[in-house]
Amino acid sequence: SSELTQDPAVSVALGQTVRITCQGDSLRSYYASWYQQKPGQAPLLVFYGKDKRPSGIPDRFSGSSSGNTASLTITGAQAEDEADYYCNSRHISGNHHYVFGTGTKVTVI
Amino acid sequence: QVTLRESGPALVKPTQTLTLTCTFSGFSLSTSGMCVSWIRQPPGKALEWLALIDWDDDKYYNTSLKTRLTISKDTSKNQVVLTMTNLDPVDTATYYCARMTYGSGSFDPWGQGTLVTVSS
């Protein structure tokens, strides 16, 4: 079972802002990474660490963290942002064990 | 350009052993800081981390699956192999390999994935 909890689904109007949250004790110690997954595709890293965005990822994707909660914000959501989003972090036990969140389906309406 | 590609059987019978190979290019697993992980995703469900091997040949496993998993590397072939024993229908999933750079905490990039169905 996952030790990172996400809301199952959120919706956002085209051009508006949506925040996806991820909760878990490991987030008090480790930063979250965020992945976008479209149907039939492999996950794609969109944000990681305190403030890192991989090359090629639009700057409308940003991340933040407070206490046991990490957030991914999409500012000005586009139709192509409709996807499943997963967080992950190092397991609270550390030592190169990892855990993924339960996933959030983002619908752009 | 870093790429990874998974290969292995599409169909496995219950109780059998699954062997998956991740063939990668664009980096070397003998370079300090490089790691490769296996992650799976049952149809319609969330991602699950399985195992990781690092440049120093240290190996780490999902605690709940540890007794069934073995990860290994062949640096000369740029390959990482995952074996999973005693397969069950609940192991039906798409299996991905992905690179991790030590300290980043993130998996990037990922292979395309390979769907493994466990059925008699």
PDB file of C-alpha atoms in Angstrom:
ATOM      1  CA  SER A   1       0.000   0.000   0.000  1.00  0.00           C
ATOM      2  CA  SER A   2       1.131   3.511  -0.811  1.00  0.00           C
ATOM      3  CA  GLU A   3       2.370   5.731   1.979  1.00  0.00           C
ATOM      4  CA  LEU A   4       1.883   8.868  -0.091  1.00  0.00           C
ATOM      5  CA  THR A   5      -1.730   9.949  -0.431  1.00  0.00           C
ATOM      6  CA  GLN A   6      -3.161  12.002  -3.282  1.00  0.00           C
ATOM      7  CA  ASP A   7      -6.672  13.124  -4.143  1.00  0.00           C
ATOM      8  CA  PRO A   8      -8.044  10.727  -6.771  1.00  0.00           C
ATOM      9  CA  ALA A   9      -9.216  13.400  -9.181  1.00  0.00           C
ATOM     10  CA  VAL A  10      -9.336  17.149  -9.723  1.00  0.00           C
ATOM     11  CA  SER A  11     -10.644  19.283 -12.533  1.00  0.00           C
ATOM     12  CA  VAL A  12      -9.523  22.681 -13.776  1.00  0.00           C
ATOM     13  CA  ALA A  13     -10.898  25.104 -16.320  1.00  0.00           C
ATOM     14  CA  LEU A  14      -8.702  25.804 -19.302  1.00  0.00           C
ATOM     15  CA  GLY A  15      -6.232  28.547 -18.418  1.00  0.00           C
ATOM     16  CA  GLN A  16      -6.884  28.384 -14.703  1.00  0.00           C
ATOM     17  CA  THR A  17      -4.662  27.160 -11.878  1.00  0.00           C
ATOM     18  CA  VAL A  18      -4.805  23.772 -10.202  1.00  0.00           C
ATOM     19  CA  ARG A  19      -2.846  22.434  -7.246  1.00  0.00           C
ATOM     20  CA  ILE A  20      -2.266  18.735  -6.701  1.00  0.00           C
ATOM     21  CA  THR A  21      -1.256  17.623  -3.236  1.00  0.00           C
ATOM     22  CA  CYS A  22       0.656  14.650  -1.876  1.00  0.00           C
ATOM     23  CA  GLN A  23       0.714  13.764   1.812  1.00  0.00           C
ATOM     24  CA  GLY A  24       3.000  11.462   3.737  1.00  0.00           C
ATOM     25  CA  ASP A  25       5.405  11.338   6.636  1.00  0.00           C
ATOM     26  CA  SER A  26       8.407  10.844   4.351  1.00  0.00           C
ATOM     27  CA  LEU A  27       7.801  14.338   2.965  1.00  0.00           C
ATOM     28  CA  ARG A  28       8.935  15.821   6.258  1.00  0.00           C
ATOM     29  CA  SER A  29      12.414  14.551   5.427  1.00  0.00           C
ATOM     30  CA  TYR A  30      12.582  14.206   1.649  1.00  0.00           C
ATOM     31  CA  TYR A  31      11.474  16.281  -1.312  1.00  0.00           C
ATOM     32  CA  ALA A  32       8.834  14.945  -3.656  1.00  0.00           C
ATOM     33  CA  SER A  33       9.240  14.344  -7.345  1.00  0.00           C
ATOM     34  CA  TRP A  34       6.271  14.679  -9.680  1.00  0.00           C
ATOM     35  CA  TYR A  35       5.437  12.701 -12.801  1.00  0.00           C
ATOM     36  CA  GLN A  36       2.875  13.215 -15.541  1.00  0.00           C
ATOM     37  CA  GLN A  37       1.461  10.119 -17.202  1.00  0.00           C
ATOM     38  CA  LYS A  38      -0.797  10.217 -20.239  1.00  0.00           C
ATOM     39  CA  PRO A  39      -2.770   7.161 -21.368  1.00  0.00           C
ATOM     40  CA  GLY A  40      -0.550   4.476 -22.832  1.00  0.00           C
ATOM     41  CA  GLN A  41       2.639   6.382 -22.049  1.00  0.00           C
ATOM     42  CA  ALA A  42       5.429   6.078 -19.533  1.00  0.00           C
ATOM     43  CA  PRO A  43       5.595   8.608 -16.702  1.00  0.00           C
ATOM     44  CA  LEU A  44       7.432  11.848 -17.395  1.00  0.00           C
ATOM     45  CA  LEU A  45       9.269  13.775 -14.685  1.00  0.00           C
ATOM     46  CA  VAL A  46       7.889  17.320 -14.471  1.00  0.00           C
ATOM     47  CA  PHE A  47       9.257  18.659 -11.170  1.00  0.00           C
ATOM     48  CA  TYR A  48      11.645  17.530  -8.454  1.00  0.00           C
ATOM     49  CA  GLY A  49      13.641  18.661  -5.480  1.00  0.00           C
ATOM     50  CA  LYS A  50      13.083  22.013  -3.883  1.00  0.00           C
ATOM     51  CA  ASP A  51      12.694  23.889  -7.149  1.00  0.00           C
ATOM     52  CA  LYS A  52      13.892  21.906 -10.150  1.00  0.00           C
ATOM     53  CA  ARG A  53      12.147  21.537 -13.472  1.00  0.00           C
ATOM     54  CA  PRO A  54      13.630  19.216 -16.121  1.00  0.00           C
ATOM     55  CA  SER A  55      14.636  20.658 -19.424  1.00  0.00           C
ATOM     56  CA  GLY A  56      11.680  21.011 -21.743  1.00  0.00           C
ATOM     57  CA  ILE A  57       9.032  21.148 -19.032  1.00  0.00           C
ATOM     58  CA  PRO A  58       6.954  24.346 -19.243  1.00  0.00           C
ATOM     59  CA  ASP A  59       7.376  26.807 -16.399  1.00  0.00           C
ATOM     60  CA  ARG A  60       3.658  26.614 -15.655  1.00  0.00           C
ATOM     61  CA  PHE A  61       4.594  23.546 -13.589  1.00  0.00           C
ATOM     62  CA  SER A  62       5.918  24.391 -10.131  1.00  0.00           C
ATOM     63  CA  GLY A  63       6.320  22.601  -6.829  1.00  0.00           C
ATOM     64  CA  SER A  64       6.309  23.401  -3.149  1.00  0.00           C
ATOM     65  CA  SER A  65       6.417  21.629   0.166  1.00  0.00           C
ATOM     66  CA  SER A  66       5.326  22.241   3.749  1.00  0.00           C
ATOM     67  CA  GLY A  67       5.424  19.782   6.592  1.00  0.00           C
ATOM     68  CA  ASN A  68       4.115  16.432   5.392  1.00  0.00           C
ATOM     69  CA  THR A  69       2.543  17.831   2.222  1.00  0.00           C
ATOM     70  CA  ALA A  70       4.046  18.430  -1.192  1.00  0.00           C
ATOM     71  CA  SER A  71       2.203  20.236  -3.953  1.00  0.00           C
ATOM     72  CA  LEU A  72       2.431  20.505  -7.720  1.00  0.00           C
ATOM     73  CA  THR A  73       0.813  23.594  -9.196  1.00  0.00           C
ATOM     74  CA  ILE A  74      -0.130  24.050 -12.826  1.00  0.00           C
ATOM     75  CA  THR A  75      -0.592  27.750 -13.509  1.00  0.00           C
ATOM     76  CA  GLY A  76      -2.618  28.354 -16.654  1.00  0.00           C
ATOM     77  CA  ALA A  77      -3.560  24.749 -17.351  1.00  0.00           C
ATOM     78  CA  GLN A  78      -3.578  23.662 -20.977  1.00  0.00           C
ATOM     79  CA  ALA A  79      -5.547  20.904 -22.632  1.00  0.00           C
ATOM     80  CA  GLU A  80      -2.375  18.848 -22.973  1.00  0.00           C
ATOM     81  CA  ASP A  81      -1.921  18.883 -19.206  1.00  0.00           C
ATOM     82  CA  GLU A  82      -4.830  16.468 -18.817  1.00  0.00           C
ATOM     83  CA  ALA A  83      -3.179  13.367 -17.388  1.00  0.00           C
ATOM     84  CA  ASP A  84      -2.516  11.330 -14.274  1.00  0.00           C
ATOM     85  CA  TYR A  85       0.013  12.822 -11.885  1.00  0.00           C
ATOM     86  CA  TYR A  86       2.063  10.865  -9.375  1.00  0.00           C
ATOM     87  CA  CYS A  87       4.318  12.022  -6.594  1.00  0.00           C
ATOM     88  CA  ASN A  88       7.186  10.000  -5.208  1.00  0.00           C
ATOM     89  CA  SER A  89       9.777  10.356  -2.522  1.00  0.00           C
ATOM     90  CA  ARG A  90      12.340   8.391  -0.673  1.00  0.00           C
ATOM     91  CA  HIS A  91      10.734   6.085   1.849  1.00  0.00           C
ATOM     92  CA  ILE A  92      10.763   7.344   5.406  1.00  0.00           C
ATOM     93  CA  SER A  93      13.151   4.511   6.247  1.00  0.00           C
ATOM     94  CA  GLY A  94      15.647   6.082   3.851  1.00  0.00           C
ATOM     95  CA  ASN A  95      18.372   3.859   2.497  1.00  0.00           C
ATOM     96  CA  HIS A  96      17.407   3.974  -1.172  1.00  0.00           C
ATOM     97  CA  HIS A  97      13.845   2.762  -0.779  1.00  0.00           C
ATOM     98  CA  TYR A  98      11.195   4.693  -2.636  1.00  0.00           C
ATOM     99  CA  VAL A  99       7.438   5.118  -2.590  1.00  0.00           C
ATOM    100  CA  PHE A 100       4.887   6.495  -5.036  1.00  0.00           C
ATOM    101  CA  GLY A 101       1.662   8.320  -4.404  1.00  0.00           C
ATOM    102  CA  THR A 102      -1.791   7.019  -5.210  1.00  0.00           C
ATOM    103  CA  GLY A 103      -2.108   9.283  -8.231  1.00  0.00           C
ATOM    104  CA  THR A 104      -4.373  12.176  -9.223  1.00  0.00           C
ATOM    105  CA  LYS A 105      -6.355  12.356 -12.442  1.00  0.00           C
ATOM    106  CA  VAL A 106      -6.374  15.945 -13.712  1.00  0.00           C
ATOM    107  CA  THR A 107      -9.158  16.852 -16.098  1.00  0.00           C
ATOM    108  CA  VAL A 108      -9.011  20.129 -18.035  1.00  0.00           C
ATOM    109  CA  ILE A 109     -12.508  21.375 -18.821  1.00  0.00           C
TER     110      ILE A 109
ATOM    111  CA  GLN B   1      20.449  11.240 -25.157  1.00  0.00           C
ATOM    112  CA  VAL B   2      19.519   8.799 -22.415  1.00  0.00           C
ATOM    113  CA  THR B   3      17.168   5.996 -23.384  1.00  0.00           C
ATOM    114  CA  LEU B   4      15.996   2.805 -21.685  1.00  0.00           C
ATOM    115  CA  ARG B   5      14.065  -0.109 -23.111  1.00  0.00           C
ATOM    116  CA  GLU B   6      12.487  -3.038 -21.306  1.00  0.00           C
ATOM    117  CA  SER B   7      12.225  -6.509 -22.770  1.00  0.00           C
ATOM    118  CA  GLY B   8      10.850  -9.800 -21.589  1.00  0.00           C
ATOM    119  CA  PRO B   9       7.950 -12.217 -21.964  1.00  0.00           C
ATOM    120  CA  ALA B  10       4.460 -10.849 -22.399  1.00  0.00           C
ATOM    121  CA  LEU B  11       2.808 -13.883 -20.821  1.00  0.00           C
ATOM    122  CA  VAL B  12       3.942 -15.884 -17.826  1.00  0.00           C
ATOM    123  CA  LYS B  13       2.208 -18.749 -16.045  1.00  0.00           C
ATOM    124  CA  PRO B  14       1.489 -18.625 -12.311  1.00  0.00           C
ATOM    125  CA  THR B  15       4.342 -19.878 -10.113  1.00  0.00           C
ATOM    126  CA  GLN B  16       6.873 -19.279 -12.888  1.00  0.00           C
ATOM    127  CA  THR B  17       9.855 -16.934 -12.716  1.00  0.00           C
ATOM    128  CA  LEU B  18       9.882 -13.687 -14.683  1.00  0.00           C
ATOM    129  CA  THR B  19      13.091 -12.286 -16.123  1.00  0.00           C
ATOM    130  CA  LEU B  20      13.077  -8.736 -17.463  1.00  0.00           C
ATOM    131  CA  THR B  21      15.950  -6.919 -19.107  1.00  0.00           C
ATOM    132  CA  CYS B  22      16.480  -3.170 -19.229  1.00  0.00           C
ATOM    133  CA  THR B  23      18.849  -2.114 -21.992  1.00  0.00           C
ATOM    134  CA  PHE B  24      19.993   1.468 -21.798  1.00  0.00           C
ATOM    135  CA  SER B  25      22.164   3.959 -23.629  1.00  0.00           C
ATOM    136  CA  GLY B  26      23.481   7.449 -23.047  1.00  0.00           C
ATOM    137  CA  PHE B  27      25.043   6.741 -19.659  1.00  0.00           C
ATOM    138  CA  SER B  28      27.156   4.140 -17.911  1.00  0.00           C
ATOM    139  CA  LEU B  29      26.166   2.287 -14.782  1.00  0.00           C
ATOM    140  CA  SER B  30      29.835   2.266 -13.805  1.00  0.00           C
ATOM    141  CA  THR B  31      29.756   6.057 -13.440  1.00  0.00           C
ATOM    142  CA  SER B  32      29.558   7.243  -9.876  1.00  0.00           C
ATOM    143  CA  GLY B  33      26.052   8.348  -8.957  1.00  0.00           C
ATOM    144  CA  MET B  34      24.179   6.371 -11.588  1.00  0.00           C
ATOM    145  CA  CYS B  35      21.346   4.041 -10.604  1.00  0.00           C
ATOM    146  CA  VAL B  36      18.654   2.073 -12.401  1.00  0.00           C
ATOM    147  CA  SER B  37      15.329   1.148 -10.860  1.00  0.00           C
ATOM    148  CA  TRP B  38      12.408  -1.092 -11.737  1.00  0.00           C
ATOM    149  CA  ILE B  39       8.862   0.163 -11.190  1.00  0.00           C
ATOM    150  CA  ARG B  40       5.584  -1.516 -12.085  1.00  0.00           C
ATOM    151  CA  GLN B  41       1.998  -0.453 -12.670  1.00  0.00           C
ATOM    152  CA  PRO B  42      -0.954  -2.853 -12.651  1.00  0.00           C
ATOM    153  CA  PRO B  43      -3.631  -1.946 -15.192  1.00  0.00           C
ATOM    154  CA  GLY B  44      -5.539   1.109 -14.002  1.00  0.00           C
ATOM    155  CA  LYS B  45      -3.555   1.334 -10.780  1.00  0.00           C
ATOM    156  CA  ALA B  46      -0.735   3.331  -9.261  1.00  0.00           C
ATOM    157  CA  LEU B  47       3.000   2.980  -9.683  1.00  0.00           C
ATOM    158  CA  GLU B  48       4.934   0.700  -7.337  1.00  0.00           C
ATOM    159  CA  TRP B  49       8.694   0.879  -6.805  1.00  0.00           C
ATOM    160  CA  LEU B  50      10.342  -2.542  -6.958  1.00  0.00           C
ATOM    161  CA  ALA B  51      14.129  -2.393  -6.849  1.00  0.00           C
ATOM    162  CA  LEU B  52      17.221  -0.295  -7.479  1.00  0.00           C
ATOM    163  CA  ILE B  53      20.829  -1.041  -8.321  1.00  0.00           C
ATOM    164  CA  ASP B  54      23.567   1.550  -8.158  1.00  0.00           C
ATOM    165  CA  TRP B  55      26.950   2.117  -9.771  1.00  0.00           C
ATOM    166  CA  ASP B  56      28.655   0.414  -6.842  1.00  0.00           C
ATOM    167  CA  ASP B  57      26.497  -2.718  -7.295  1.00  0.00           C
ATOM    168  CA  ASP B  58      24.513  -2.014  -4.143  1.00  0.00           C
ATOM    169  CA  LYS B  59      20.989  -3.367  -4.399  1.00  0.00           C
ATOM    170  CA  TYR B  60      17.759  -2.290  -2.733  1.00  0.00           C
ATOM    171  CA  TYR B  61      14.353  -3.941  -2.794  1.00  0.00           C
ATOM    172  CA  ASN B  62      10.755  -3.165  -1.971  1.00  0.00           C
ATOM    173  CA  THR B  63      10.415  -4.653   1.480  1.00  0.00           C
ATOM    174  CA  SER B  64       7.161  -6.447   0.723  1.00  0.00           C
ATOM    175  CA  LEU B  65       8.611  -8.138  -2.395  1.00  0.00           C
ATOM    176  CA  LYS B  66      12.190  -8.568  -1.272  1.00  0.00           C
ATOM    177  CA  THR B  67      12.122 -12.359  -1.055  1.00  0.00           C
ATOM    178  CA  ARG B  68      10.952 -12.661  -4.666  1.00  0.00           C
ATOM    179  CA  LEU B  69      13.162 -10.099  -6.405  1.00  0.00           C
ATOM    180  CA  THR B  70      16.727 -10.099  -7.662  1.00  0.00           C
ATOM    181  CA  ILE B  71      18.301  -7.188  -9.522  1.00  0.00           C
ATOM    182  CA  SER B  72      21.637  -7.364 -11.289  1.00  0.00           C
ATOM    183  CA  LYS B  73      23.661  -5.446 -13.840  1.00  0.00           C
ATOM    184  CA  ASP B  74      25.956  -6.157 -16.736  1.00  0.00           C
ATOM    185  CA  THR B  75      27.909  -2.965 -17.181  1.00  0.00           C
ATOM    186  CA  SER B  76      29.622  -4.138 -20.373  1.00  0.00           C
ATOM    187  CA  LYS B  77      26.248  -4.709 -22.037  1.00  0.00           C
ATOM    188  CA  ASN B  78      24.527  -1.650 -20.504  1.00  0.00           C
ATOM    189  CA  GLN B  79      21.836  -3.894 -19.072  1.00  0.00           C
ATOM    190  CA  VAL B  80      19.997  -4.342 -15.805  1.00  0.00           C
ATOM    191  CA  VAL B  81      18.085  -7.542 -15.168  1.00  0.00           C
ATOM    192  CA  LEU B  82      15.197  -8.083 -12.769  1.00  0.00           C
ATOM    193  CA  THR B  83      13.974 -11.522 -11.813  1.00  0.00           C
ATOM    194  CA  MET B  84      10.772 -12.123  -9.911  1.00  0.00           C
ATOM    195  CA  THR B  85       9.918 -15.571  -8.652  1.00  0.00           C
ATOM    196  CA  ASN B  86       6.629 -17.317  -7.950  1.00  0.00           C
ATOM    197  CA  LEU B  87       4.481 -15.138 -10.195  1.00  0.00           C
ATOM    198  CA  ASP B  88       0.797 -14.647  -9.400  1.00  0.00           C
ATOM    199  CA  PRO B  89      -1.987 -13.022 -11.430  1.00  0.00           C
ATOM    200  CA  VAL B  90      -1.739  -9.968  -9.151  1.00  0.00           C
ATOM    201  CA  ASP B  91       1.736  -9.408 -10.623  1.00  0.00           C
ATOM    202  CA  THR B  92       0.129  -8.583 -13.959  1.00  0.00           C
ATOM    203  CA  ALA B  93       1.427  -5.095 -14.723  1.00  0.00           C
ATOM    204  CA  THR B  94       3.446  -2.881 -16.984  1.00  0.00           C
ATOM    205  CA  TYR B  95       7.041  -3.039 -15.809  1.00  0.00           C
ATOM    206  CA  TYR B  96       9.231   0.018 -16.295  1.00  0.00           C
ATOM    207  CA  CYS B  97      12.908   0.653 -15.798  1.00  0.00           C
ATOM    208  CA  ALA B  98      14.131   4.166 -15.127  1.00  0.00           C
ATOM    209  CA  ARG B  99      17.382   5.936 -14.386  1.00  0.00           C
ATOM    210  CA  MET B 100      18.046   7.729 -11.148  1.00  0.00           C
ATOM    211  CA  THR B 101      20.936  10.021 -10.452  1.00  0.00           C
ATOM    212  CA  TYR B 102      22.065   9.620  -6.873  1.00  0.00           C
ATOM    213  CA  GLY B 103      20.827  12.446  -4.738  1.00  0.00           C
ATOM    214  CA  SER B 104      18.112  13.586  -7.144  1.00  0.00           C
ATOM    215  CA  GLY B 105      15.474  11.325  -5.656  1.00  0.00           C
ATOM    216  CA  SER B 106      13.750  11.226  -9.020  1.00  0.00           C
ATOM    217  CA  PHE B 107      13.409   8.778 -11.883  1.00  0.00           C
ATOM    218  CA  ASP B 108      14.273  10.236 -15.264  1.00  0.00           C
ATOM    219  CA  PRO B 109      13.943   9.125 -17.940  1.00  0.00           C
ATOM    220  CA  TRP B 110      11.761   6.027 -18.078  1.00  0.00           C
ATOM    221  CA  GLY B 111      11.605   3.234 -20.575  1.00  0.00           C
ATOM    222  CA  GLN B 112       8.415   2.679 -22.563  1.00  0.00           C
ATOM    223  CA  GLY B 113       7.421  -0.204 -20.311  1.00  0.00           C
ATOM    224  CA  THR B 114       6.559  -3.810 -21.017  1.00  0.00           C
ATOM    225  CA  LEU B 115       3.225  -5.409 -20.154  1.00  0.00           C
ATOM    226  CA  VAL B 116       3.498  -8.731 -18.396  1.00  0.00           C
ATOM    227  CA  THR B 117       0.360 -10.829 -17.973  1.00  0.00           C
ATOM    228  CA  VAL B 118       0.337 -13.671 -15.479  1.00  0.00           C
ATOM    229  CA  SER B 119      -2.214 -16.253 -16.502  1.00  0.00           C
ATOM    230  CA  SER B 120      -2.504 -19.967 -16.979  1.00  0.00           C
TER     231      SER B 120
END
